[in-house]
Amino acid sequence: MKVMVKFIGPFCYLMGVREIELEAAEDLTLKQLLYLLDKRLGRVFSENITEQIETNDKLRDLIHINGKTTVKNKGLDIELKDGDIVSFLPPMAGG
């Protein structure tokens, strides 16, 4: 199964990459995807995304799967499907 991961705005500069295509087992969850990205991207991903999401439920809104913010309702155990696009959007404020 293949999953596309996209980093939007400042995240792409922090990670040094705009998108990554990952191949994984069929029963991949979002939590497992975060672990794979931690291993691949290292400390910069862990500190800026994984650790923040694990400690602050509101930041789960920053993860979109196929353009939808389903993560907040379903949590990190949501199962991904072949061809899914997981996007990480930075927090935004303004008015």
PDB file of N, CA and C in Angstrom:
ATOM      1  N   MET A   1       0.845  -1.172   0.000  1.00  0.00           N
ATOM      2  CA  MET A   1       0.000   0.000   0.000  1.00  0.00           C
ATOM      3  C   MET A   1       0.889   1.233   0.000  1.00  0.00           C
ATOM      4  N   LYS A   2       0.449   2.279  -0.710  1.00  0.00           N
ATOM      5  CA  LYS A   2       1.194   3.536  -0.754  1.00  0.00           C
ATOM      6  C   LYS A   2       0.359   4.657  -0.173  1.00  0.00           C
ATOM      7  N   VAL A   3       1.029   5.518   0.608  1.00  0.00           N
ATOM      8  CA  VAL A   3       0.398   6.685   1.212  1.00  0.00           C
ATOM      9  C   VAL A   3       1.270   7.888   0.884  1.00  0.00           C
ATOM     10  N   MET A   4       0.647   8.972   0.443  1.00  0.00           N
ATOM     11  CA  MET A   4       1.364  10.214   0.161  1.00  0.00           C
ATOM     12  C   MET A   4       1.257  11.116   1.384  1.00  0.00           C
ATOM     13  N   VAL A   5       2.379  11.666   1.802  1.00  0.00           N
ATOM     14  CA  VAL A   5       2.421  12.590   2.935  1.00  0.00           C
ATOM     15  C   VAL A   5       2.847  13.949   2.400  1.00  0.00           C
ATOM     16  N   LYS A   6       2.068  14.979   2.722  1.00  0.00           N
ATOM     17  CA  LYS A   6       2.375  16.332   2.263  1.00  0.00           C
ATOM     18  C   LYS A   6       2.579  17.259   3.449  1.00  0.00           C
ATOM     19  N   PHE A   7       3.577  18.116   3.334  1.00  0.00           N
ATOM     20  CA  PHE A   7       3.854  19.129   4.347  1.00  0.00           C
ATOM     21  C   PHE A   7       3.529  20.490   3.742  1.00  0.00           C
ATOM     22  N   ILE A   8       2.658  21.228   4.399  1.00  0.00           N
ATOM     23  CA  ILE A   8       2.152  22.494   3.884  1.00  0.00           C
ATOM     24  C   ILE A   8       2.817  23.666   4.600  1.00  0.00           C
ATOM     25  N   GLY A   9       3.053  24.735   3.854  1.00  0.00           N
ATOM     26  CA  GLY A   9       3.591  25.973   4.415  1.00  0.00           C
ATOM     27  C   GLY A   9       4.951  25.778   5.064  1.00  0.00           C
ATOM     28  N   PRO A  10       5.136  26.330   6.264  1.00  0.00           N
ATOM     29  CA  PRO A  10       6.438  26.260   6.929  1.00  0.00           C
ATOM     30  C   PRO A  10       6.901  24.833   7.220  1.00  0.00           C
ATOM     31  N   PHE A  11       5.958  23.897   7.319  1.00  0.00           N
ATOM     32  CA  PHE A  11       6.368  22.514   7.585  1.00  0.00           C
ATOM     33  C   PHE A  11       7.264  21.963   6.479  1.00  0.00           C
ATOM     34  N   CYS A  12       7.024  22.348   5.234  1.00  0.00           N
ATOM     35  CA  CYS A  12       7.863  21.815   4.159  1.00  0.00           C
ATOM     36  C   CYS A  12       9.295  22.342   4.283  1.00  0.00           C
ATOM     37  N   TYR A  13       9.460  23.557   4.773  1.00  0.00           N
ATOM     38  CA  TYR A  13      10.808  24.093   4.979  1.00  0.00           C
ATOM     39  C   TYR A  13      11.488  23.432   6.173  1.00  0.00           C
ATOM     40  N   LEU A  14      10.730  23.215   7.246  1.00  0.00           N
ATOM     41  CA  LEU A  14      11.285  22.549   8.419  1.00  0.00           C
ATOM     42  C   LEU A  14      11.730  21.118   8.101  1.00  0.00           C
ATOM     43  N   MET A  15      10.895  20.400   7.358  1.00  0.00           N
ATOM     44  CA  MET A  15      11.182  18.993   7.054  1.00  0.00           C
ATOM     45  C   MET A  15      12.182  18.842   5.916  1.00  0.00           C
ATOM     46  N   GLY A  16      12.329  19.900   5.129  1.00  0.00           N
ATOM     47  CA  GLY A  16      13.242  19.833   3.995  1.00  0.00           C
ATOM     48  C   GLY A  16      12.662  19.072   2.810  1.00  0.00           C
ATOM     49  N   VAL A  17      11.363  18.846   2.832  1.00  0.00           N
ATOM     50  CA  VAL A  17      10.706  18.115   1.754  1.00  0.00           C
ATOM     51  C   VAL A  17       9.239  18.536   1.713  1.00  0.00           C
ATOM     52  N   ARG A  18       8.675  18.608   0.526  1.00  0.00           N
ATOM     53  CA  ARG A  18       7.279  19.003   0.371  1.00  0.00           C
ATOM     54  C   ARG A  18       6.344  17.803   0.482  1.00  0.00           C
ATOM     55  N   GLU A  19       6.775  16.660  -0.064  1.00  0.00           N
ATOM     56  CA  GLU A  19       5.959  15.454   0.029  1.00  0.00           C
ATOM     57  C   GLU A  19       6.820  14.200  -0.002  1.00  0.00           C
ATOM     58  N   ILE A  20       6.276  13.149   0.582  1.00  0.00           N
ATOM     59  CA  ILE A  20       6.951  11.855   0.663  1.00  0.00           C
ATOM     60  C   ILE A  20       5.920  10.778   0.336  1.00  0.00           C
ATOM     61  N   GLU A  21       6.311   9.834  -0.489  1.00  0.00           N
ATOM     62  CA  GLU A  21       5.447   8.685  -0.724  1.00  0.00           C
ATOM     63  C   GLU A  21       6.021   7.520   0.066  1.00  0.00           C
ATOM     64  N   LEU A  22       5.186   6.933   0.913  1.00  0.00           N
ATOM     65  CA  LEU A  22       5.620   5.821   1.752  1.00  0.00           C
ATOM     66  C   LEU A  22       4.896   4.546   1.346  1.00  0.00           C
ATOM     67  N   GLU A  23       5.631   3.461   1.352  1.00  0.00           N
ATOM     68  CA  GLU A  23       5.031   2.154   1.129  1.00  0.00           C
ATOM     69  C   GLU A  23       4.995   1.451   2.475  1.00  0.00           C
ATOM     70  N   ALA A  24       3.839   0.874   2.798  1.00  0.00           N
ATOM     71  CA  ALA A  24       3.673   0.270   4.123  1.00  0.00           C
ATOM     72  C   ALA A  24       2.713  -0.911   4.047  1.00  0.00           C
ATOM     73  N   ALA A  25       2.574  -1.577   5.179  1.00  0.00           N
ATOM     74  CA  ALA A  25       1.663  -2.716   5.292  1.00  0.00           C
ATOM     75  C   ALA A  25       0.223  -2.255   5.136  1.00  0.00           C
ATOM     76  N   GLU A  26      -0.646  -3.174   4.798  1.00  0.00           N
ATOM     77  CA  GLU A  26      -2.058  -2.869   4.552  1.00  0.00           C
ATOM     78  C   GLU A  26      -2.793  -2.314   5.768  1.00  0.00           C
ATOM     79  N   ASP A  27      -2.409  -2.677   6.959  1.00  0.00           N
ATOM     80  CA  ASP A  27      -3.143  -2.257   8.151  1.00  0.00           C
ATOM     81  C   ASP A  27      -2.484  -1.067   8.852  1.00  0.00           C
ATOM     82  N   LEU A  28      -2.009  -0.121   8.085  1.00  0.00           N
ATOM     83  CA  LEU A  28      -1.316   1.047   8.616  1.00  0.00           C
ATOM     84  C   LEU A  28      -2.297   2.021   9.267  1.00  0.00           C
ATOM     85  N   THR A  29      -1.978   2.420  10.496  1.00  0.00           N
ATOM     86  CA  THR A  29      -2.769   3.446  11.175  1.00  0.00           C
ATOM     87  C   THR A  29      -2.010   4.767  11.121  1.00  0.00           C
ATOM     88  N   LEU A  30      -2.695   5.841  11.441  1.00  0.00           N
ATOM     89  CA  LEU A  30      -2.050   7.147  11.467  1.00  0.00           C
ATOM     90  C   LEU A  30      -0.925   7.161  12.504  1.00  0.00           C
ATOM     91  N   LYS A  31      -1.151   6.526  13.635  1.00  0.00           N
ATOM     92  CA  LYS A  31      -0.122   6.456  14.684  1.00  0.00           C
ATOM     93  C   LYS A  31       1.145   5.764  14.164  1.00  0.00           C
ATOM     94  N   GLN A  32       0.970   4.681  13.414  1.00  0.00           N
ATOM     95  CA  GLN A  32       2.110   3.975  12.837  1.00  0.00           C
ATOM     96  C   GLN A  32       2.801   4.831  11.774  1.00  0.00           C
ATOM     97  N   LEU A  33       2.006   5.590  11.020  1.00  0.00           N
ATOM     98  CA  LEU A  33       2.592   6.489  10.027  1.00  0.00           C
ATOM     99  C   LEU A  33       3.476   7.526  10.698  1.00  0.00           C
ATOM    100  N   LEU A  34       3.009   8.085  11.817  1.00  0.00           N
ATOM    101  CA  LEU A  34       3.825   9.055  12.558  1.00  0.00           C
ATOM    102  C   LEU A  34       5.147   8.430  12.987  1.00  0.00           C
ATOM    103  N   TYR A  35       5.109   7.172  13.419  1.00  0.00           N
ATOM    104  CA  TYR A  35       6.325   6.470  13.819  1.00  0.00           C
ATOM    105  C   TYR A  35       7.272   6.317  12.616  1.00  0.00           C
ATOM    106  N   LEU A  36       6.735   5.942  11.462  1.00  0.00           N
ATOM    107  CA  LEU A  36       7.561   5.794  10.261  1.00  0.00           C
ATOM    108  C   LEU A  36       8.192   7.126   9.859  1.00  0.00           C
ATOM    109  N   LEU A  37       7.427   8.195   9.975  1.00  0.00           N
ATOM    110  CA  LEU A  37       7.963   9.514   9.638  1.00  0.00           C
ATOM    111  C   LEU A  37       9.000   9.970  10.658  1.00  0.00           C
ATOM    112  N   ASP A  38       8.793   9.622  11.927  1.00  0.00           N
ATOM    113  CA  ASP A  38       9.818   9.905  12.953  1.00  0.00           C
ATOM    114  C   ASP A  38      11.143   9.250  12.573  1.00  0.00           C
ATOM    115  N   LYS A  39      11.065   7.994  12.150  1.00  0.00           N
ATOM    116  CA  LYS A  39      12.276   7.261  11.777  1.00  0.00           C
ATOM    117  C   LYS A  39      12.928   7.858  10.533  1.00  0.00           C
ATOM    118  N   ARG A  40      12.115   8.259   9.585  1.00  0.00           N
ATOM    119  CA  ARG A  40      12.654   8.751   8.314  1.00  0.00           C
ATOM    120  C   ARG A  40      13.173  10.187   8.406  1.00  0.00           C
ATOM    121  N   LEU A  41      12.429  11.056   9.092  1.00  0.00           N
ATOM    122  CA  LEU A  41      12.781  12.475   9.141  1.00  0.00           C
ATOM    123  C   LEU A  41      13.503  12.886  10.415  1.00  0.00           C
ATOM    124  N   GLY A  42      13.459  12.039  11.422  1.00  0.00           N
ATOM    125  CA  GLY A  42      14.221  12.290  12.635  1.00  0.00           C
ATOM    126  C   GLY A  42      13.646  13.338  13.565  1.00  0.00           C
ATOM    127  N   ARG A  43      14.554  13.935  14.297  1.00  0.00           N
ATOM    128  CA  ARG A  43      14.211  14.850  15.384  1.00  0.00           C
ATOM    129  C   ARG A  43      13.328  16.021  14.944  1.00  0.00           C
ATOM    130  N   VAL A  44      13.568  16.568  13.770  1.00  0.00           N
ATOM    131  CA  VAL A  44      12.792  17.724  13.319  1.00  0.00           C
ATOM    132  C   VAL A  44      11.303  17.374  13.212  1.00  0.00           C
ATOM    133  N   PHE A  45      10.981  16.168  12.760  1.00  0.00           N
ATOM    134  CA  PHE A  45       9.590  15.746  12.677  1.00  0.00           C
ATOM    135  C   PHE A  45       9.040  15.479  14.074  1.00  0.00           C
ATOM    136  N   SER A  46       9.811  14.767  14.877  1.00  0.00           N
ATOM    137  CA  SER A  46       9.374  14.436  16.239  1.00  0.00           C
ATOM    138  C   SER A  46       9.043  15.680  17.043  1.00  0.00           C
ATOM    139  N   GLU A  47       9.945  16.643  17.045  1.00  0.00           N
ATOM    140  CA  GLU A  47       9.757  17.833  17.866  1.00  0.00           C
ATOM    141  C   GLU A  47       8.650  18.743  17.355  1.00  0.00           C
ATOM    142  N   ASN A  48       8.515  18.853  16.056  1.00  0.00           N
ATOM    143  CA  ASN A  48       7.553  19.792  15.491  1.00  0.00           C
ATOM    144  C   ASN A  48       6.166  19.209  15.258  1.00  0.00           C
ATOM    145  N   ILE A  49       6.077  17.903  15.161  1.00  0.00           N
ATOM    146  CA  ILE A  49       4.768  17.318  14.875  1.00  0.00           C
ATOM    147  C   ILE A  49       4.390  16.246  15.884  1.00  0.00           C
ATOM    148  N   THR A  50       5.097  15.135  15.939  1.00  0.00           N
ATOM    149  CA  THR A  50       4.672  14.009  16.769  1.00  0.00           C
ATOM    150  C   THR A  50       4.487  14.388  18.235  1.00  0.00           C
ATOM    151  N   GLU A  51       5.483  14.985  18.840  1.00  0.00           N
ATOM    152  CA  GLU A  51       5.393  15.330  20.260  1.00  0.00           C
ATOM    153  C   GLU A  51       4.283  16.341  20.515  1.00  0.00           C
ATOM    154  N   GLN A  52       4.087  17.270  19.606  1.00  0.00           N
ATOM    155  CA  GLN A  52       3.040  18.280  19.764  1.00  0.00           C
ATOM    156  C   GLN A  52       1.653  17.643  19.689  1.00  0.00           C
ATOM    157  N   ILE A  53       1.470  16.725  18.761  1.00  0.00           N
ATOM    158  CA  ILE A  53       0.169  16.073  18.579  1.00  0.00           C
ATOM    159  C   ILE A  53      -0.160  15.170  19.757  1.00  0.00           C
ATOM    160  N   GLU A  54       0.843  14.479  20.280  1.00  0.00           N
ATOM    161  CA  GLU A  54       0.603  13.571  21.395  1.00  0.00           C
ATOM    162  C   GLU A  54       0.228  14.304  22.674  1.00  0.00           C
ATOM    163  N   THR A  55       0.655  15.549  22.814  1.00  0.00           N
ATOM    164  CA  THR A  55       0.391  16.284  24.043  1.00  0.00           C
ATOM    165  C   THR A  55      -0.755  17.297  23.926  1.00  0.00           C
ATOM    166  N   ASN A  56      -1.245  17.538  22.705  1.00  0.00           N
ATOM    167  CA  ASN A  56      -2.280  18.548  22.523  1.00  0.00           C
ATOM    168  C   ASN A  56      -3.302  18.062  21.488  1.00  0.00           C
ATOM    169  N   ASP A  57      -4.464  17.618  21.970  1.00  0.00           N
ATOM    170  CA  ASP A  57      -5.510  17.094  21.087  1.00  0.00           C
ATOM    171  C   ASP A  57      -5.954  18.094  20.021  1.00  0.00           C
ATOM    172  N   LYS A  58      -5.918  19.384  20.328  1.00  0.00           N
ATOM    173  CA  LYS A  58      -6.359  20.394  19.368  1.00  0.00           C
ATOM    174  C   LYS A  58      -5.491  20.393  18.114  1.00  0.00           C
ATOM    175  N   LEU A  59      -4.230  20.018  18.249  1.00  0.00           N
ATOM    176  CA  LEU A  59      -3.331  20.014  17.096  1.00  0.00           C
ATOM    177  C   LEU A  59      -3.647  18.902  16.112  1.00  0.00           C
ATOM    178  N   ARG A  60      -4.469  17.943  16.527  1.00  0.00           N
ATOM    179  CA  ARG A  60      -4.861  16.882  15.593  1.00  0.00           C
ATOM    180  C   ARG A  60      -5.670  17.436  14.439  1.00  0.00           C
ATOM    181  N   ASP A  61      -6.253  18.616  14.618  1.00  0.00           N
ATOM    182  CA  ASP A  61      -6.958  19.275  13.516  1.00  0.00           C
ATOM    183  C   ASP A  61      -6.001  19.649  12.386  1.00  0.00           C
ATOM    184  N   LEU A  62      -4.720  19.677  12.677  1.00  0.00           N
ATOM    185  CA  LEU A  62      -3.727  20.055  11.678  1.00  0.00           C
ATOM    186  C   LEU A  62      -3.398  18.914  10.719  1.00  0.00           C
ATOM    187  N   ILE A  63      -3.917  17.736  11.002  1.00  0.00           N
ATOM    188  CA  ILE A  63      -3.693  16.595  10.129  1.00  0.00           C
ATOM    189  C   ILE A  63      -4.948  16.381   9.296  1.00  0.00           C
ATOM    190  N   HIS A  64      -4.782  16.406   8.000  1.00  0.00           N
ATOM    191  CA  HIS A  64      -5.910  16.158   7.097  1.00  0.00           C
ATOM    192  C   HIS A  64      -5.640  14.866   6.336  1.00  0.00           C
ATOM    193  N   ILE A  65      -6.676  14.059   6.213  1.00  0.00           N
ATOM    194  CA  ILE A  65      -6.591  12.840   5.409  1.00  0.00           C
ATOM    195  C   ILE A  65      -7.535  13.029   4.239  1.00  0.00           C
ATOM    196  N   ASN A  66      -6.955  13.040   3.051  1.00  0.00           N
ATOM    197  CA  ASN A  66      -7.721  13.288   1.823  1.00  0.00           C
ATOM    198  C   ASN A  66      -8.521  14.587   1.907  1.00  0.00           C
ATOM    199  N   GLY A  67      -7.903  15.611   2.514  1.00  0.00           N
ATOM    200  CA  GLY A  67      -8.515  16.929   2.573  1.00  0.00           C
ATOM    201  C   GLY A  67      -9.537  17.130   3.679  1.00  0.00           C
ATOM    202  N   LYS A  68      -9.696  16.130   4.546  1.00  0.00           N
ATOM    203  CA  LYS A  68     -10.691  16.239   5.619  1.00  0.00           C
ATOM    204  C   LYS A  68     -10.031  16.154   6.986  1.00  0.00           C
ATOM    205  N   THR A  69     -10.599  16.827   7.961  1.00  0.00           N
ATOM    206  CA  THR A  69     -10.075  16.817   9.326  1.00  0.00           C
ATOM    207  C   THR A  69     -10.780  15.743  10.140  1.00  0.00           C
ATOM    208  N   THR A  70     -10.616  14.507   9.749  1.00  0.00           N
ATOM    209  CA  THR A  70     -11.281  13.391  10.427  1.00  0.00           C
ATOM    210  C   THR A  70     -10.514  12.902  11.647  1.00  0.00           C
ATOM    211  N   VAL A  71      -9.292  13.328  11.801  1.00  0.00           N
ATOM    212  CA  VAL A  71      -8.426  12.800  12.855  1.00  0.00           C
ATOM    213  C   VAL A  71      -8.932  13.141  14.247  1.00  0.00           C
ATOM    214  N   LYS A  72      -9.427  14.360  14.444  1.00  0.00           N
ATOM    215  CA  LYS A  72      -9.874  14.767  15.775  1.00  0.00           C
ATOM    216  C   LYS A  72     -10.974  13.842  16.291  1.00  0.00           C
ATOM    217  N   ASN A  73     -11.878  13.442  15.415  1.00  0.00           N
ATOM    218  CA  ASN A  73     -12.987  12.584  15.823  1.00  0.00           C
ATOM    219  C   ASN A  73     -12.570  11.131  15.999  1.00  0.00           C
ATOM    220  N   LYS A  74     -11.703  10.647  15.158  1.00  0.00           N
ATOM    221  CA  LYS A  74     -11.362   9.228  15.163  1.00  0.00           C
ATOM    222  C   LYS A  74     -10.048   8.913  15.859  1.00  0.00           C
ATOM    223  N   GLY A  75      -9.246   9.916  16.165  1.00  0.00           N
ATOM    224  CA  GLY A  75      -7.992   9.694  16.868  1.00  0.00           C
ATOM    225  C   GLY A  75      -6.877   9.174  15.973  1.00  0.00           C
ATOM    226  N   LEU A  76      -5.765   8.862  16.596  1.00  0.00           N
ATOM    227  CA  LEU A  76      -4.579   8.433  15.850  1.00  0.00           C
ATOM    228  C   LEU A  76      -4.647   6.980  15.396  1.00  0.00           C
ATOM    229  N   ASP A  77      -5.668   6.256  15.838  1.00  0.00           N
ATOM    230  CA  ASP A  77      -5.803   4.854  15.436  1.00  0.00           C
ATOM    231  C   ASP A  77      -6.592   4.695  14.137  1.00  0.00           C
ATOM    232  N   ILE A  78      -6.885   5.790  13.476  1.00  0.00           N
ATOM    233  CA  ILE A  78      -7.596   5.732  12.199  1.00  0.00           C
ATOM    234  C   ILE A  78      -6.759   4.944  11.186  1.00  0.00           C
ATOM    235  N   GLU A  79      -7.403   4.020  10.484  1.00  0.00           N
ATOM    236  CA  GLU A  79      -6.701   3.201   9.498  1.00  0.00           C
ATOM    237  C   GLU A  79      -6.622   3.941   8.169  1.00  0.00           C
ATOM    238  N   LEU A  80      -5.441   3.880   7.577  1.00  0.00           N
ATOM    239  CA  LEU A  80      -5.222   4.508   6.284  1.00  0.00           C
ATOM    240  C   LEU A  80      -5.450   3.485   5.181  1.00  0.00           C
ATOM    241  N   LYS A  81      -5.779   3.987   4.003  1.00  0.00           N
ATOM    242  CA  LYS A  81      -6.021   3.124   2.852  1.00  0.00           C
ATOM    243  C   LYS A  81      -5.021   3.440   1.745  1.00  0.00           C
ATOM    244  N   ASP A  82      -4.854   2.503   0.846  1.00  0.00           N
ATOM    245  CA  ASP A  82      -3.969   2.693  -0.294  1.00  0.00           C
ATOM    246  C   ASP A  82      -4.396   3.950  -1.061  1.00  0.00           C
ATOM    247  N   GLY A  83      -3.429   4.812  -1.330  1.00  0.00           N
ATOM    248  CA  GLY A  83      -3.704   6.030  -2.077  1.00  0.00           C
ATOM    249  C   GLY A  83      -4.101   7.221  -1.235  1.00  0.00           C
ATOM    250  N   ASP A  84      -4.229   7.051   0.084  1.00  0.00           N
ATOM    251  CA  ASP A  84      -4.572   8.179   0.953  1.00  0.00           C
ATOM    252  C   ASP A  84      -3.496   9.253   0.895  1.00  0.00           C
ATOM    253  N   ILE A  85      -3.934  10.498   1.068  1.00  0.00           N
ATOM    254  CA  ILE A  85      -3.019  11.633   1.154  1.00  0.00           C
ATOM    255  C   ILE A  85      -3.165  12.223   2.556  1.00  0.00           C
ATOM    256  N   VAL A  86      -2.075  12.199   3.300  1.00  0.00           N
ATOM    257  CA  VAL A  86      -2.058  12.738   4.663  1.00  0.00           C
ATOM    258  C   VAL A  86      -1.286  14.048   4.622  1.00  0.00           C
ATOM    259  N   SER A  87      -1.948  15.137   4.993  1.00  0.00           N
ATOM    260  CA  SER A  87      -1.326  16.461   4.955  1.00  0.00           C
ATOM    261  C   SER A  87      -1.165  17.011   6.366  1.00  0.00           C
ATOM    262  N   PHE A  88      -0.023  17.657   6.586  1.00  0.00           N
ATOM    263  CA  PHE A  88       0.258  18.324   7.854  1.00  0.00           C
ATOM    264  C   PHE A  88       0.244  19.825   7.586  1.00  0.00           C
ATOM    265  N   LEU A  89      -0.736  20.509   8.197  1.00  0.00           N
ATOM    266  CA  LEU A  89      -0.892  21.941   8.006  1.00  0.00           C
ATOM    267  C   LEU A  89      -0.462  22.668   9.268  1.00  0.00           C
ATOM    268  N   PRO A  90       0.258  23.764   9.129  1.00  0.00           N
ATOM    269  CA  PRO A  90       0.672  24.524  10.315  1.00  0.00           C
ATOM    270  C   PRO A  90      -0.510  25.252  10.929  1.00  0.00           C
ATOM    271  N   PRO A  91      -0.433  25.528  12.239  1.00  0.00           N
ATOM    272  CA  PRO A  91      -1.509  26.307  12.858  1.00  0.00           C
ATOM    273  C   PRO A  91      -1.513  27.716  12.250  1.00  0.00           C
ATOM    274  N   MET A  92      -2.706  28.248  12.062  1.00  0.00           N
ATOM    275  CA  MET A  92      -2.820  29.587  11.474  1.00  0.00           C
ATOM    276  C   MET A  92      -3.719  30.446  12.340  1.00  0.00           C
ATOM    277  N   ALA A  93      -3.422  31.707  12.336  1.00  0.00           N
ATOM    278  CA  ALA A  93      -4.246  32.667  13.067  1.00  0.00           C
ATOM    279  C   ALA A  93      -4.363  33.911  12.207  1.00  0.00           C
ATOM    280  N   GLY A  94      -5.323  34.660  12.496  1.00  0.00           N
ATOM    281  CA  GLY A  94      -5.483  35.894  11.728  1.00  0.00           C
ATOM    282  C   GLY A  94      -6.936  36.317  11.733  1.00  0.00           C
ATOM    283  N   GLY A  95      -7.213  37.272  10.923  1.00  0.00           N
ATOM    284  CA  GLY A  95      -8.595  37.712  10.925  1.00  0.00           C
ATOM    285  C   GLY A  95      -8.894  38.689   9.863  1.00  0.00           C
TER     286      GLY A  95
END
